């Protein structure tokens, strides 16, 4: 079974609108972290936002926020006021394993976001 | 500047000709890993290393070798490259400080585009 599922291969949004990118995950470990990365057409991987399984509040970083619904095992990325520069591939990823420090990061297949003027 | 440096950025080569992709980080990170990215598959881990002289297989290790003789370097070796190893490769590193592991994002290199003819 896939550990990270991103069901939207592609999304379109108009500039200045908000957009939600879906991510569901599968784990039986009570301790885990969820990450979102952005990959523009130039190829580099840019870390956007993090949510820990024990965090009481949803994570926010500027225009990025994470709609974390633990019972549903979802961690959707919300981008407010989209900009043309937000056009990119977005990856959701999860790390399990408590405080071992050594567990690996598992990625979803990504969602391509296109922002139009 | 904290960074992960991969070389080369682009390489076109032929089947069977041994090649090495170098990776170096200047953040004194214990954990390093290699991923390959293919369309529709997201990022899949090839190998990872928890510290010097400690390496382990990821999800897709066949056809690859790695070594970790120094903390800062983690080269990826393709002894006999084949066309199905044509891909975009990423090296990444992160800290494994206990108690903070869940919120430590991986720092990625800029990627290496390999084409095996």
XYZ file of N, CA and C in Angstrom:
702
model
N 0.849 -1.195 0.000
C 0.000 0.000 0.000
C 0.888 1.251 0.000
N 0.429 2.256 -0.718
C 1.195 3.491 -0.764
C 1.127 4.179 0.577
N 2.248 4.732 0.996
C 2.251 5.444 2.268
C 1.785 6.875 2.089
N 2.068 7.454 0.951
C 1.654 8.826 0.673
C 0.868 8.828 -0.637
N -0.305 9.378 -0.623
C -1.142 9.428 -1.817
C -1.492 10.868 -2.152
N -1.146 11.257 -3.355
C -1.545 12.558 -3.870
C -2.437 12.265 -5.075
N -3.726 12.526 -4.923
C -4.700 12.070 -5.909
C -4.843 13.003 -7.104
N -4.275 14.192 -7.018
C -4.431 15.182 -8.088
C -3.151 15.238 -8.923
N -3.145 14.652 -10.108
C -1.938 14.752 -10.933
C -1.654 16.199 -11.327
N -2.734 16.972 -11.568
C -2.552 18.358 -11.963
C -3.680 19.232 -11.438
N -3.322 20.479 -11.167
C -4.313 21.447 -10.691
C -4.088 22.764 -11.429
N -5.208 23.446 -11.704
C -5.132 24.769 -12.313
C -5.768 25.764 -11.362
N -5.173 26.942 -11.272
C -5.738 27.987 -10.430
C -5.400 29.329 -11.050
N -6.288 30.280 -10.816
C -6.006 31.627 -11.310
C -5.208 32.392 -10.278
N -4.408 33.269 -10.783
C -3.603 34.127 -9.923
C -4.493 34.786 -8.873
N -3.963 34.872 -7.643
C -4.600 35.510 -6.494
C -5.661 34.642 -5.820
N -5.980 33.512 -6.432
C -6.914 32.624 -5.769
C -6.166 31.661 -4.855
N -6.897 31.062 -3.917
C -6.317 30.041 -3.054
C -6.486 28.668 -3.701
N -5.579 27.764 -3.370
C -5.658 26.411 -3.919
C -5.259 25.414 -2.836
N -5.907 24.258 -2.861
C -5.590 23.193 -1.898
C -5.076 21.976 -2.645
N -3.924 21.505 -2.239
C -3.327 20.295 -2.809
C -3.476 19.175 -1.788
N -4.053 18.070 -2.237
C -4.408 16.999 -1.320
C -3.250 16.040 -1.048
N -3.219 15.537 0.170
C -2.252 14.522 0.550
C -2.856 13.663 1.646
N -2.914 12.371 1.427
C -3.299 11.446 2.491
C -2.133 10.505 2.735
N -2.061 10.001 3.949
C -0.926 9.172 4.323
C -1.403 7.952 5.090
N -0.525 7.004 5.170
C -0.864 5.747 5.832
C 0.287 5.363 6.748
N 0.014 5.307 8.025
C 1.015 4.878 8.986
C 0.325 4.379 10.244
N 0.981 3.457 10.929
C 0.496 3.004 12.229
C 1.401 3.528 13.349
N 2.412 4.278 12.945
C 3.340 4.853 13.923
C 2.722 6.128 14.505
N 2.662 6.258 15.822
C 2.071 7.476 16.389
C 2.951 8.711 16.200
N 4.234 8.488 15.944
C 5.169 9.610 15.764
C 5.590 9.695 14.305
N 5.273 10.797 13.694
C 5.659 10.982 12.295
C 5.667 12.466 11.969
N 6.305 12.785 10.887
C 6.348 14.154 10.406
C 5.927 14.202 8.951
N 5.266 15.251 8.590
C 4.798 15.422 7.206
C 5.426 16.680 6.621
N 5.880 16.576 5.397
C 6.603 17.658 4.741
C 5.980 17.920 3.372
N 6.068 19.168 2.964
C 5.734 19.518 1.586
C 6.958 20.179 0.947
N 7.214 19.735 -0.296
C 8.300 20.301 -1.082
C 7.747 20.820 -2.391
N 8.402 21.847 -2.899
C 8.053 22.431 -4.194
C 9.201 22.174 -5.160
N 8.860 21.769 -6.371
C 9.883 21.572 -7.397
C 9.514 22.391 -8.630
N 10.137 23.556 -8.801
C 9.878 24.344 -10.007
C 10.484 23.678 -11.230
N 10.247 24.276 -12.376
C 10.716 23.662 -13.633
C 12.238 23.568 -13.686
N 12.919 24.374 -12.908
C 14.383 24.308 -12.871
C 14.886 23.050 -12.167
N 14.017 22.374 -11.432
C 14.357 21.055 -10.914
C 14.705 20.940 -9.451
N 15.086 22.017 -8.802
C 15.518 21.870 -7.399
C 14.327 21.579 -6.494
N 14.597 20.978 -5.370
C 13.579 20.639 -4.371
C 13.647 21.681 -3.258
N 12.530 22.334 -3.029
C 12.479 23.420 -2.042
C 11.534 23.030 -0.919
N 12.047 22.987 0.297
C 11.215 22.669 1.458
C 10.259 23.821 1.747
N 8.973 23.493 1.952
C 7.963 24.525 2.190
C 7.476 24.563 3.632
N 7.050 23.404 4.146
C 6.342 23.420 5.421
C 6.373 22.032 6.036
N 6.298 22.014 7.358
C 6.371 20.780 8.123
C 5.228 20.720 9.138
N 4.717 19.490 9.358
C 3.702 19.261 10.400
C 4.074 17.999 11.156
N 4.179 18.107 12.470
C 4.463 16.947 13.290
C 3.177 16.298 13.776
N 3.230 15.008 14.012
C 2.005 14.286 14.381
C 1.457 14.724 15.732
N 2.319 15.275 16.576
C 1.865 15.717 17.892
C 1.590 17.211 17.963
N 1.786 17.891 16.849
C 1.539 19.333 16.858
C 0.056 19.616 17.040
N -0.234 20.528 17.938
C -1.629 20.842 18.235
C -2.260 21.766 17.212
N -1.431 22.563 16.586
C -1.952 23.522 15.623
C -1.460 23.210 14.214
N -2.261 23.640 13.257
C -1.851 23.488 11.867
C -0.659 24.393 11.574
N 0.290 23.862 10.814
C 1.484 24.631 10.482
C 1.166 25.723 9.465
N 1.851 26.847 9.603
C 1.735 27.924 8.615
C 3.124 28.490 8.353
N 3.366 28.848 7.087
C 4.605 29.501 6.695
C 4.266 30.479 5.582
N 4.065 31.727 5.958
C 3.725 32.727 4.963
C 2.411 32.399 4.273
N 2.459 32.254 2.955
C 1.232 31.949 2.202
C 0.876 30.468 2.229
N 1.728 29.669 2.841
C 1.493 28.224 2.897
C 0.911 27.850 4.263
N -0.089 27.029 4.244
C -0.602 26.462 5.490
C -0.960 25.014 5.244
N -1.004 24.274 6.319
C -1.254 22.850 6.217
C -2.561 22.556 6.936
N -3.497 21.981 6.223
C -4.769 21.562 6.821
C -4.587 20.118 7.278
N -4.221 19.973 8.537
C -3.866 18.671 9.104
C -5.084 18.077 9.795
N -5.568 16.955 9.267
C -6.691 16.249 9.869
C -6.213 14.850 10.220
N -5.802 14.714 11.467
C -5.116 13.503 11.900
C -6.000 12.274 11.800
N -7.255 12.408 12.207
C -8.153 11.248 12.195
C -8.385 10.755 10.768
N -8.365 11.671 9.825
C -8.550 11.301 8.415
C -7.231 10.992 7.739
N -6.148 11.184 8.446
C -4.810 10.982 7.908
C -4.621 11.793 6.618
N -4.936 13.058 6.734
C -4.721 13.932 5.588
C -3.918 15.158 6.009
N -3.139 15.669 5.093
C -2.272 16.821 5.359
C -2.237 17.663 4.091
N -3.311 18.359 3.839
C -3.440 19.108 2.590
C -2.713 20.443 2.684
N -2.046 20.791 1.611
C -1.336 22.068 1.526
C -2.269 23.119 0.944
N -2.363 24.237 1.632
C -3.175 25.349 1.150
C -2.241 26.497 0.788
N -2.357 26.961 -0.443
C -1.591 28.121 -0.880
C -2.580 29.255 -1.066
N -2.390 30.297 -0.304
C -3.307 31.436 -0.420
C -2.761 32.411 -1.456
N -3.646 33.155 -2.082
C -3.238 34.215 -3.015
C -2.157 33.732 -3.974
N -2.494 32.764 -4.809
C -1.530 32.150 -5.727
C -0.830 33.199 -6.587
N 0.431 32.884 -6.853
C 1.239 33.738 -7.721
C 1.745 32.897 -8.894
N 2.115 33.582 -9.963
C 2.603 32.860 -11.146
C 3.808 31.990 -10.798
N 4.610 32.469 -9.872
C 5.795 31.718 -9.464
C 5.483 30.474 -8.652
N 4.223 30.275 -8.302
C 3.833 29.050 -7.592
C 3.669 27.874 -8.541
N 3.676 28.128 -9.833
C 3.571 27.037 -10.809
C 4.762 26.106 -10.637
N 4.471 24.874 -10.303
C 5.538 23.914 -9.977
C 4.906 22.567 -9.677
N 5.772 21.577 -9.472
C 5.340 20.272 -8.951
C 5.451 20.333 -7.439
N 4.469 19.790 -6.748
C 4.455 19.795 -5.291
C 4.408 18.361 -4.777
N 5.304 18.076 -3.841
C 5.394 16.731 -3.280
C 5.076 16.763 -1.796
N 4.269 15.806 -1.384
C 4.024 15.539 0.031
C 4.921 14.378 0.442
N 5.457 14.428 1.650
C 6.354 13.368 2.100
C 6.156 13.125 3.584
N 6.505 11.925 4.021
C 6.318 11.557 5.426
C 7.562 10.855 5.956
N 7.857 11.153 7.214
C 8.898 10.421 7.925
C 8.274 9.818 9.165
N 8.491 8.520 9.358
C 7.952 7.829 10.529
C 9.075 7.518 11.496
N 8.723 7.097 12.720
C 9.762 6.436 13.502
C 10.150 7.041 14.814
N 9.372 7.913 15.402
C 9.709 8.384 16.739
C 11.024 9.115 16.765
N 11.836 8.892 17.778
C 13.067 9.655 17.943
C 14.309 8.911 17.491
N 14.154 7.966 16.625
C 15.333 7.238 16.163
C 16.254 8.136 15.358
N 15.656 9.114 14.697
C 16.481 10.033 13.914
C 16.885 9.514 12.566
N 16.641 8.249 12.315
C 17.214 7.664 11.120
C 16.180 7.204 10.099
N 14.928 7.387 10.356
C 13.939 6.866 9.427
C 13.950 7.677 8.135
N 13.510 7.028 7.081
C 13.615 7.642 5.760
C 12.379 8.459 5.422
N 12.519 9.261 4.398
C 11.439 10.123 3.927
C 10.790 9.451 2.724
N 9.483 9.270 2.788
C 8.743 8.653 1.680
C 7.915 9.716 0.989
N 8.020 9.765 -0.338
C 7.362 10.801 -1.112
C 6.122 10.285 -1.823
N 5.150 11.190 -2.016
C 4.054 10.919 -2.929
C 4.507 11.157 -4.354
N 3.581 10.955 -5.312
C 3.950 11.071 -6.717
C 3.872 12.495 -7.236
N 3.332 13.375 -6.428
C 3.362 14.779 -6.794
C 2.100 15.284 -7.464
N 1.895 16.596 -7.358
C 0.800 17.302 -8.030
C 1.401 18.479 -8.771
N 1.096 18.581 -10.054
C 1.576 19.718 -10.848
C 0.564 20.848 -10.737
N 1.008 21.981 -10.254
C 0.153 23.159 -10.120
C 0.506 24.179 -11.196
N -0.503 24.623 -11.912
C -0.311 25.685 -12.905
C -1.151 26.886 -12.514
N -0.503 28.026 -12.389
C -1.183 29.258 -12.033
C -1.278 30.129 -13.271
N -2.494 30.518 -13.615
C -2.695 31.328 -14.818
C -2.967 32.785 -14.437
N -2.583 33.714 -15.330
C -2.804 35.143 -15.050
C -4.294 35.484 -15.007
N 27.534 29.405 2.977
C 26.132 29.053 2.713
C 25.966 27.542 2.837
N 24.913 27.145 3.602
C 24.630 25.727 3.769
C 24.126 25.150 2.445
N 24.762 24.078 2.007
C 24.302 23.530 0.745
C 24.732 22.083 0.558
N 24.011 21.449 -0.374
C 24.353 20.123 -0.856
C 24.731 20.295 -2.319
N 25.931 19.838 -2.664
C 26.457 20.060 -4.015
C 26.599 18.736 -4.736
N 25.972 18.655 -5.879
C 26.064 17.457 -6.723
C 26.809 17.799 -8.005
N 27.585 16.836 -8.457
C 28.251 16.977 -9.756
C 28.349 15.619 -10.442
N 28.138 15.596 -11.760
C 27.787 16.730 -12.604
C 26.299 17.053 -12.523
N 25.878 18.163 -13.087
C 24.462 18.487 -13.151
C 23.783 17.761 -14.302
N 24.532 17.547 -15.354
C 23.988 16.853 -16.536
C 25.055 15.892 -17.049
N 24.606 14.721 -17.485
C 25.550 13.763 -18.060
C 24.818 12.881 -19.041
N 25.390 12.783 -20.243
C 24.919 11.830 -21.241
C 26.063 10.846 -21.453
N 25.746 9.566 -21.291
C 26.794 8.566 -21.440
C 26.206 7.319 -22.102
N 27.035 6.289 -22.215
C 26.604 5.087 -22.913
C 26.506 3.910 -21.956
N 25.738 2.951 -22.366
C 25.549 1.742 -21.565
C 26.885 1.098 -21.225
N 27.027 0.743 -19.944
C 28.190 -0.009 -19.504
C 29.395 0.796 -19.070
N 29.368 2.082 -19.289
C 30.532 2.906 -18.918
C 30.353 3.423 -17.502
N 31.202 2.944 -16.603
C 31.076 3.292 -15.188
C 31.070 4.797 -14.969
N 30.194 5.237 -14.063
C 30.160 6.656 -13.756
C 29.900 6.865 -12.264
N 30.339 8.014 -11.797
C 30.141 8.400 -10.392
C 29.531 9.788 -10.337
N 28.484 9.920 -9.550
C 27.897 11.227 -9.265
C 28.312 11.599 -7.851
N 28.982 12.728 -7.725
C 29.458 13.102 -6.393
C 28.415 13.937 -5.659
N 28.467 13.855 -4.342
C 27.579 14.635 -3.490
C 28.372 15.063 -2.268
N 28.301 16.338 -1.952
C 29.015 16.858 -0.801
C 28.119 17.844 -0.059
N 28.128 17.761 1.276
C 27.355 18.717 2.085
C 28.273 19.365 3.114
N 27.968 20.632 3.422
C 28.826 21.397 4.334
C 28.128 21.709 5.651
N 27.114 20.892 6.008
C 26.324 21.179 7.205
C 26.611 20.206 8.344
N 27.614 19.357 8.145
C 27.984 18.367 9.163
C 26.818 17.416 9.486
N 26.002 17.149 8.470
C 24.863 16.250 8.666
C 25.314 14.801 8.708
N 24.673 14.049 9.613
C 24.989 12.637 9.708
C 24.315 11.850 8.574
N 23.086 12.204 8.295
C 22.257 11.416 7.373
C 22.356 11.976 5.969
N 22.632 11.077 5.018
C 22.624 11.446 3.600
C 21.908 10.366 2.812
N 21.330 10.759 1.697
C 20.597 9.772 0.905
C 20.584 10.161 -0.563
N 20.292 9.177 -1.396
C 20.145 9.368 -2.828
C 18.745 8.957 -3.251
N 18.170 9.773 -4.146
C 16.858 9.490 -4.713
C 16.960 9.558 -6.231
N 16.063 8.855 -6.869
C 15.857 9.078 -8.283
C 14.408 9.504 -8.498
N 14.219 10.375 -9.463
C 12.883 10.884 -9.752
C 12.519 10.555 -11.187
N 11.409 9.871 -11.345
C 10.916 9.497 -12.669
C 9.475 9.969 -12.820
N 9.084 10.360 -14.023
C 7.723 10.894 -14.229
C 6.669 9.926 -13.725
N 5.730 10.469 -12.949
C 4.625 9.665 -12.448
C 4.957 8.790 -11.259
N 6.214 8.778 -10.848
C 6.626 7.905 -9.739
C 7.118 8.676 -8.534
N 7.257 9.962 -8.638
C 7.774 10.738 -7.518
C 9.244 10.433 -7.278
N 9.674 10.643 -6.053
C 11.066 10.370 -5.672
C 11.132 9.033 -4.949
N 12.068 8.224 -5.376
C 12.263 6.929 -4.731
C 13.697 6.848 -4.211
N 13.821 6.340 -3.004
C 15.129 6.314 -2.378
C 15.964 5.150 -2.894
N 17.217 5.441 -3.206
C 18.129 4.418 -3.726
C 18.955 3.821 -2.583
N 19.691 4.668 -1.896
C 20.521 4.284 -0.763
C 20.504 5.437 0.240
N 20.816 5.087 1.484
C 20.997 6.121 2.474
C 22.146 5.751 3.398
N 22.588 6.751 4.138
C 23.706 6.535 5.053
C 23.433 7.283 6.345
N 23.569 6.570 7.443
C 23.285 7.191 8.735
C 24.514 7.863 9.323
N 25.678 7.462 8.845
C 26.910 8.105 9.282
C 28.064 7.484 8.499
N 29.261 7.902 8.808
C 30.436 7.387 8.100
C 30.485 5.867 8.213
N 30.715 5.234 7.063
C 30.860 3.773 6.972
C 29.561 3.020 7.275
N 28.433 3.718 7.327
C 27.139 3.062 7.571
C 26.199 3.401 6.428
N 25.920 2.417 5.577
C 25.018 2.643 4.458
C 23.986 1.535 4.416
N 22.854 1.835 3.781
C 21.802 0.821 3.681
C 20.966 1.063 2.435
N 20.329 -0.006 1.968
C 19.534 0.074 0.751
C 18.219 0.797 1.000
N 17.795 1.535 -0.015
C 16.480 2.134 -0.018
C 15.510 1.254 -0.780
N 14.624 1.881 -1.500
C 13.579 1.135 -2.203
C 14.025 0.594 -3.558
N 14.978 1.270 -4.191
C 15.392 0.864 -5.550
C 16.911 0.834 -5.668
N 17.604 -0.059 -4.951
C 19.065 -0.041 -4.930
C 19.747 -0.779 -6.079
N 18.989 -1.569 -6.863
C 19.619 -2.424 -7.863
C 20.347 -1.586 -8.911
N 21.589 -1.959 -9.161
C 22.388 -1.280 -10.176
C 23.194 -0.101 -9.656
N 23.115 0.151 -8.367
C 23.812 1.295 -7.761
C 24.703 0.832 -6.613
N 25.737 1.615 -6.373
C 26.573 1.446 -5.193
C 26.805 2.818 -4.585
N 27.098 2.824 -3.297
C 27.444 4.067 -2.617
C 28.595 3.791 -1.662
N 29.204 4.873 -1.192
C 30.207 4.748 -0.134
C 30.128 5.987 0.742
N 30.540 5.831 1.977
C 30.540 6.977 2.890
C 31.830 6.893 3.720
N 32.906 7.336 3.111
C 34.212 7.306 3.783
C 34.439 8.561 4.616
N 33.771 9.621 4.222
C 33.863 10.875 4.978
C 32.454 11.376 5.248
N 32.302 12.139 6.276
C 30.963 12.584 6.652
C 30.346 13.470 5.586
N 31.134 14.282 4.936
C 30.565 15.263 4.017
C 30.257 14.700 2.631
N 30.828 13.556 2.272
C 30.691 13.050 0.902
C 29.920 11.740 0.831
N 29.120 11.633 -0.203
C 28.307 10.418 -0.381
C 28.115 10.176 -1.878
N 29.123 9.633 -2.536
C 29.031 9.439 -3.986
C 28.107 8.285 -4.370
N 27.479 8.436 -5.518
C 26.623 7.392 -6.104
C 27.358 6.817 -7.314
N 27.509 5.508 -7.317
C 28.293 4.843 -8.352
C 27.396 3.927 -9.176
N 27.483 4.098 -10.494
C 26.812 3.179 -11.405
C 27.904 2.394 -12.113
N 28.091 1.147 -11.714
C 29.198 0.352 -12.228
C 29.022 0.030 -13.710
N 27.793 -0.301 -14.086
C 27.509 -0.634 -15.479
C 26.141 -0.058 -15.836
N 26.102 1.235 -16.124
C 24.815 1.909 -16.336
C 24.023 1.292 -17.484
N 22.709 1.316 -17.324
C 21.816 0.840 -18.373
C 20.756 1.908 -18.646
N 20.110 1.850 -19.811
C 19.140 2.896 -20.169
C 18.031 3.091 -19.130
N 17.657 2.041 -18.392
C 16.586 2.224 -17.406
C 17.048 3.005 -16.172
N 18.307 3.393 -16.154
C 18.800 4.260 -15.097
C 18.835 5.725 -15.532
N 18.319 5.988 -16.711
C 18.137 7.377 -17.136
C 17.090 8.008 -16.227
N 17.487 9.079 -15.558
C 16.602 9.648 -14.541
C 17.189 10.951 -14.026
N 16.426 11.587 -13.152
C 16.899 12.755 -12.420
C 17.254 12.284 -11.010
N 18.474 12.540 -10.605
C 18.960 12.043 -9.325
C 19.171 13.201 -8.348
N 18.772 12.942 -7.102
C 18.949 13.930 -6.042
C 19.712 13.317 -4.879
N 20.654 14.098 -4.378
C 21.293 13.788 -3.118
C 20.677 14.694 -2.061
N 20.559 14.191 -0.840
C 19.964 14.983 0.233
C 20.668 14.682 1.540
N 20.596 15.611 2.466
C 21.167 15.378 3.785
C 20.307 16.047 4.838
N 20.458 15.580 6.064
C 19.769 16.239 7.176
C 20.456 15.879 8.481
N 20.135 16.662 9.500
C 20.624 16.365 10.831
C 19.780 15.246 11.434
N 20.381 14.467 12.326
C 19.643 13.412 13.020
C 19.666 13.646 14.518
N 19.762 14.901 14.895
C 19.815 15.227 16.320
C 18.590 14.660 17.019
N 18.811 13.863 18.028
C 17.705 13.213 18.720
C 16.771 14.242 19.336
N 15.509 13.933 19.244
C 14.489 14.823 19.787
C 14.042 15.857 18.776
N 14.823 16.042 17.729
C 14.435 17.038 16.737
C 14.227 16.417 15.365
N 14.311 15.103 15.308
C 14.394 14.502 13.979
C 13.150 14.788 13.145
N 11.982 14.804 13.792
C 10.779 14.868 12.969
C 10.679 16.177 12.213
N 11.270 17.239 12.716
C 11.090 18.501 12.012
C 12.318 18.915 11.228
N 13.223 17.993 11.018
C 14.405 18.312 10.238
C 14.146 18.002 8.774
N 13.997 19.033 7.946
C 13.776 18.755 6.529
C 15.063 18.281 5.885
N 14.911 17.536 4.826
C 16.089 17.170 4.063
C 16.492 18.347 3.179
N 17.769 18.560 3.101
C 18.317 19.570 2.204
C 18.750 18.850 0.938
N 18.243 19.305 -0.180
C 18.499 18.641 -1.448
C 19.544 19.375 -2.276
N 20.310 18.587 -3.006
C 21.133 19.165 -4.057
C 20.262 19.589 -5.217
N 20.860 20.198 -6.220
C 20.100 20.721 -7.344
C 19.726 19.668 -8.372
N 20.199 18.444 -8.173
C 19.825 17.361 -9.068
C 20.855 17.112 -10.157
N 20.889 15.876 -10.614
C 21.759 15.462 -11.723
C 20.898 14.729 -12.743
N 20.878 15.244 -13.951
C 20.115 14.588 -15.024
C 21.043 13.642 -15.771
N 20.740 12.350 -15.639
C 21.545 11.327 -16.292
C 20.789 10.742 -17.473
N 21.453 10.670 -18.601
C 20.882 9.988 -19.764
C 21.846 8.887 -20.162
N 21.353 7.653 -20.171
C 22.166 6.492 -20.521
C 21.674 5.991 -21.890
N 22.550 6.068 -22.861
C 22.138 5.696 -24.228
C 22.481 4.239 -24.543
